[in-house]
PDB file of C-alpha atoms in Angstrom:
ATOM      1  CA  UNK A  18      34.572 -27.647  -3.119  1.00  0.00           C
ATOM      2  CA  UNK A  19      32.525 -24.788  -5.460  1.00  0.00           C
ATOM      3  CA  UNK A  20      29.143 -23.840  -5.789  1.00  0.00           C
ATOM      4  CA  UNK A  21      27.222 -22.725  -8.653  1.00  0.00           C
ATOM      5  CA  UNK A  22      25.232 -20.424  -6.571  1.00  0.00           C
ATOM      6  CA  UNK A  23      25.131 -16.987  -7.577  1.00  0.00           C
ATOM      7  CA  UNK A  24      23.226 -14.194  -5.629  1.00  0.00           C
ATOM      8  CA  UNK A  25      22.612 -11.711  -8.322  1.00  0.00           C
ATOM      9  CA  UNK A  26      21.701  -8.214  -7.276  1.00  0.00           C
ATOM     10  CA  UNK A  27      22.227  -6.466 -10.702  1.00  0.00           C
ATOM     11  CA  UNK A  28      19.137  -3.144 -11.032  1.00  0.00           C
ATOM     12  CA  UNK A  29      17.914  -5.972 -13.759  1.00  0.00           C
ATOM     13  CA  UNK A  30      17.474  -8.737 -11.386  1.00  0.00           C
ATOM     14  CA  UNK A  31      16.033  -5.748  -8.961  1.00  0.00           C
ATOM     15  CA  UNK A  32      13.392  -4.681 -11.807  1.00  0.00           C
ATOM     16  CA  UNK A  33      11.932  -8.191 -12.441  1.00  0.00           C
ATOM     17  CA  UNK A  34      11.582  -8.607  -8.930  1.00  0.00           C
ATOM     18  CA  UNK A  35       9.397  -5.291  -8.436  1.00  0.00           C
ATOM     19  CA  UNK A  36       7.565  -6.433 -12.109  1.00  0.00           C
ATOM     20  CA  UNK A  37       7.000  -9.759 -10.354  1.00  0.00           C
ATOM     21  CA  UNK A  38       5.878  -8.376  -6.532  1.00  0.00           C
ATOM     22  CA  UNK A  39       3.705  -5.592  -8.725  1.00  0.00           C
ATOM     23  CA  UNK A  40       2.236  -8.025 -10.774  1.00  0.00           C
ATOM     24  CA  UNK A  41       1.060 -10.294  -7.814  1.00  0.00           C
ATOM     25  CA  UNK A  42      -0.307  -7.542  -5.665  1.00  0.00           C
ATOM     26  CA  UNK A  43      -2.648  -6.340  -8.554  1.00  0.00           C
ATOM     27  CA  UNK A  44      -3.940  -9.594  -9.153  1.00  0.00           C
ATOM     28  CA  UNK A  45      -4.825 -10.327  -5.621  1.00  0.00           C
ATOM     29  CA  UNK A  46      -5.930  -6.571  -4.980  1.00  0.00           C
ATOM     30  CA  UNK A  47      -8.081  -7.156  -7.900  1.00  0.00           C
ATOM     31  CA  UNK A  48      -9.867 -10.658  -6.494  1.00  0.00           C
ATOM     32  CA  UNK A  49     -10.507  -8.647  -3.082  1.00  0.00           C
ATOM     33  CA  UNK A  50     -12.099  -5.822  -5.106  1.00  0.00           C
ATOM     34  CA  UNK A  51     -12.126  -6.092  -8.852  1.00  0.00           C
ATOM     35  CA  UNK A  52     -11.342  -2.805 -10.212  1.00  0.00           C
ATOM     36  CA  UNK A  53      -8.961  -1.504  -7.814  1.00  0.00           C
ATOM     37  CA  UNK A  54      -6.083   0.179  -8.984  1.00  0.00           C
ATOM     38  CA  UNK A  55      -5.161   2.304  -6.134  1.00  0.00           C
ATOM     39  CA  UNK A  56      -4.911   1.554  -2.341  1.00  0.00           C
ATOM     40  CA  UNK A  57      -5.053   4.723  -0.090  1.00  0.00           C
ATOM     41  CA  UNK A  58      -3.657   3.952   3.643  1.00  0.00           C
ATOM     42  CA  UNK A  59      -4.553   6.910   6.301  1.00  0.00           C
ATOM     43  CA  UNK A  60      -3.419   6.168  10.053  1.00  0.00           C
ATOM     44  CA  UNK A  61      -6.096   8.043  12.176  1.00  0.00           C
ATOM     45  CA  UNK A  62      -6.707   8.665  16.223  1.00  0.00           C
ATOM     46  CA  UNK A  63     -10.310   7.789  17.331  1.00  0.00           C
ATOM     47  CA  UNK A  64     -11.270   9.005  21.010  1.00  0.00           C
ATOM     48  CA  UNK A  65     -13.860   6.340  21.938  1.00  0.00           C
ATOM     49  CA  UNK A  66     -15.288   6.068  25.322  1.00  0.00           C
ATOM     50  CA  UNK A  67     -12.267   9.101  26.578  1.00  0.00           C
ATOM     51  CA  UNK A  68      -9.889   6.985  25.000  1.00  0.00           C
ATOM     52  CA  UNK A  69      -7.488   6.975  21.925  1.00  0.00           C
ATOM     53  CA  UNK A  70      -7.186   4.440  19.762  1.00  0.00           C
ATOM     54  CA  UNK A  71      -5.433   3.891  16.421  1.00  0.00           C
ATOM     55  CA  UNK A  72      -7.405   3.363  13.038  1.00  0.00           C
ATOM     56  CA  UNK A  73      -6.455   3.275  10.028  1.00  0.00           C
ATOM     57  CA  UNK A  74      -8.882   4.503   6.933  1.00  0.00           C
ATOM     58  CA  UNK A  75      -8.500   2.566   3.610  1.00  0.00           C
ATOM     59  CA  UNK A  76      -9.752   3.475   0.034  1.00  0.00           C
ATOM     60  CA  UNK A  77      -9.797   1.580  -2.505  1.00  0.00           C
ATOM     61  CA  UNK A  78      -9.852   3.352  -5.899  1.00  0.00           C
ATOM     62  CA  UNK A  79     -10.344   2.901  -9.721  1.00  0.00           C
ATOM     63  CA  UNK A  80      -7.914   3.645 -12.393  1.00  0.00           C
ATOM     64  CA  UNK A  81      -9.698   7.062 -12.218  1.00  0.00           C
ATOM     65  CA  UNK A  82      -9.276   7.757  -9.043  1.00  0.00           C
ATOM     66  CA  UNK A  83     -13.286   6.411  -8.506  1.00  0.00           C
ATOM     67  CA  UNK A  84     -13.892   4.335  -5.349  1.00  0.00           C
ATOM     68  CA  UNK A  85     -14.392   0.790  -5.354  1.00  0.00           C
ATOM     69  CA  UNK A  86     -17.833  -0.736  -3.919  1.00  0.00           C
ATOM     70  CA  UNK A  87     -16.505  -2.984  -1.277  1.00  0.00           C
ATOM     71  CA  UNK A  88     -17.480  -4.005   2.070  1.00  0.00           C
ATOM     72  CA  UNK A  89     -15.284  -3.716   5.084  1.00  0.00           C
ATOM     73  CA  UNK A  90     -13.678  -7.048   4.920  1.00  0.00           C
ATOM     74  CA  UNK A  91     -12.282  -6.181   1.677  1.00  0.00           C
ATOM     75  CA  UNK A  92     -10.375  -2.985   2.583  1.00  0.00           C
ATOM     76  CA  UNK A  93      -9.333  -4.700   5.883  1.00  0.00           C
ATOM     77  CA  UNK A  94      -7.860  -7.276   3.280  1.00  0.00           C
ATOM     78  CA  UNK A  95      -6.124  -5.066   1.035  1.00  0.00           C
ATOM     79  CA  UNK A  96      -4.680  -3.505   3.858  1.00  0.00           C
ATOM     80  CA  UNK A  97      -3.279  -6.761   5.476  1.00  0.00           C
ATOM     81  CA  UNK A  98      -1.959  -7.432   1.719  1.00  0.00           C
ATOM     82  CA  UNK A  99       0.124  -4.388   1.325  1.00  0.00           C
ATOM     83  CA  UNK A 100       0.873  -4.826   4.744  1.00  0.00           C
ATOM     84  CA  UNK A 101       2.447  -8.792   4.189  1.00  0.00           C
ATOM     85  CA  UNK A 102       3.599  -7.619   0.764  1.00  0.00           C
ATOM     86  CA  UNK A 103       6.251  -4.710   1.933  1.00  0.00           C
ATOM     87  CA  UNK A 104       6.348  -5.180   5.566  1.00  0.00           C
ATOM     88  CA  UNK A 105       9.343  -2.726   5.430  1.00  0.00           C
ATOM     89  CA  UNK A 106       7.104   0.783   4.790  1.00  0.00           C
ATOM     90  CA  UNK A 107       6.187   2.676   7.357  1.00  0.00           C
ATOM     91  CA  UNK A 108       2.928   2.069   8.187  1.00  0.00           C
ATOM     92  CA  UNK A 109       1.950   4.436  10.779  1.00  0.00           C
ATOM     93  CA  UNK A 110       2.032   7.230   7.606  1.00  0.00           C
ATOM     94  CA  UNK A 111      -0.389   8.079   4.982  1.00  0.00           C
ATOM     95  CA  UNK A 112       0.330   5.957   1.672  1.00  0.00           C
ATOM     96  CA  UNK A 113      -1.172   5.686  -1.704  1.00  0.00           C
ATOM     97  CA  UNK A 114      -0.372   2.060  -3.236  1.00  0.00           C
ATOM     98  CA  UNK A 115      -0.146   2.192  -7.188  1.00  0.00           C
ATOM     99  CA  UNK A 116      -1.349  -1.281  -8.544  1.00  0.00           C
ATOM    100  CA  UNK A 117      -0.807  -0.251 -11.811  1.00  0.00           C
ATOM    101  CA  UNK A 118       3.016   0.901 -11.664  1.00  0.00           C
ATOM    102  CA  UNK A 119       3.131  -1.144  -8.250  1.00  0.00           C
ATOM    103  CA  UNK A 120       4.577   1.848  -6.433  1.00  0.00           C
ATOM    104  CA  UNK A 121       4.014   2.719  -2.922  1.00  0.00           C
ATOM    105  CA  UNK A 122       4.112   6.265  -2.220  1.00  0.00           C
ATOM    106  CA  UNK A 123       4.104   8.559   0.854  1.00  0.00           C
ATOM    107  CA  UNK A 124       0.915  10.448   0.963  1.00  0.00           C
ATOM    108  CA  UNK A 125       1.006  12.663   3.572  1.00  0.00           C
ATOM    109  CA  UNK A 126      -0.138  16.383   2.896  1.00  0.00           C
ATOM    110  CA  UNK A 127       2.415  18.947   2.387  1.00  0.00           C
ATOM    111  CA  UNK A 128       2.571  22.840   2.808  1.00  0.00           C
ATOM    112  CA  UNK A 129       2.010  24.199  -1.419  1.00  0.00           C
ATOM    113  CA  UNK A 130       5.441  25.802  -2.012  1.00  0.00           C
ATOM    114  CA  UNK A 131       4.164  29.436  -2.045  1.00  0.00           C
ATOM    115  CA  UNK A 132       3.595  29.345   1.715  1.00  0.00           C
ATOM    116  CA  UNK A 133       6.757  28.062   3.088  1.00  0.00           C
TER     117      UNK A 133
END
């Protein structure tokens, strides 16, 4: 007994994929918050009442690096988006989210050159 099932993996295959997950991230980023081309994810500690809790702070940015007007439900939903869209990134660092080239990029600040 054969199957015609073939799992391809070629970098091809690979690159429509990312086109494809790309493509439906910026449409959905873009009916939470039209505009938004960038998705900035910042993983903060809060002391409230003598007591740490976690945060996160989201921006949501232009093409030109401009924020977006949105209300608080709409970066809590563009967070939860990225989030359900590549559960595999490690959250609990700073990321910038590219809608345009759908690239997801660590964002945490780094000691310029010079110094180290």
């Amino acid at each position: 007994m054969t199957t015609n099932q073939t799992t391809d993996t070629s970098p091809a295959t690979d690159a429509e994929k990312r086109r494809t997950l790309a493509g439906i991230i910026a449409r959905q980023l873009d009916q939470i918050a039209p505009g938004t081309a960038r998705v900035r994810t910042v993983p903060v500690a809060v002391e409230l009442d003598d007591e740490q809790h976690r945060k996160v702070w989201v921006s949501l940015d232009d093409a030109l690096g401009h924020p977006i007007s949105a209300d608080r439900a709409a970066h809590r939903a563009a967070r939860g988006l990225l989030r359900r869209m590549l559960p595999d990134a490690d959250w609990s660092r700073p990321h910038v989210y590219d809608a345009i080239t759908g690239e997801l990029t660590d964002d945490a600040p780094t000691m310029p050159e010079e110094l180290l």
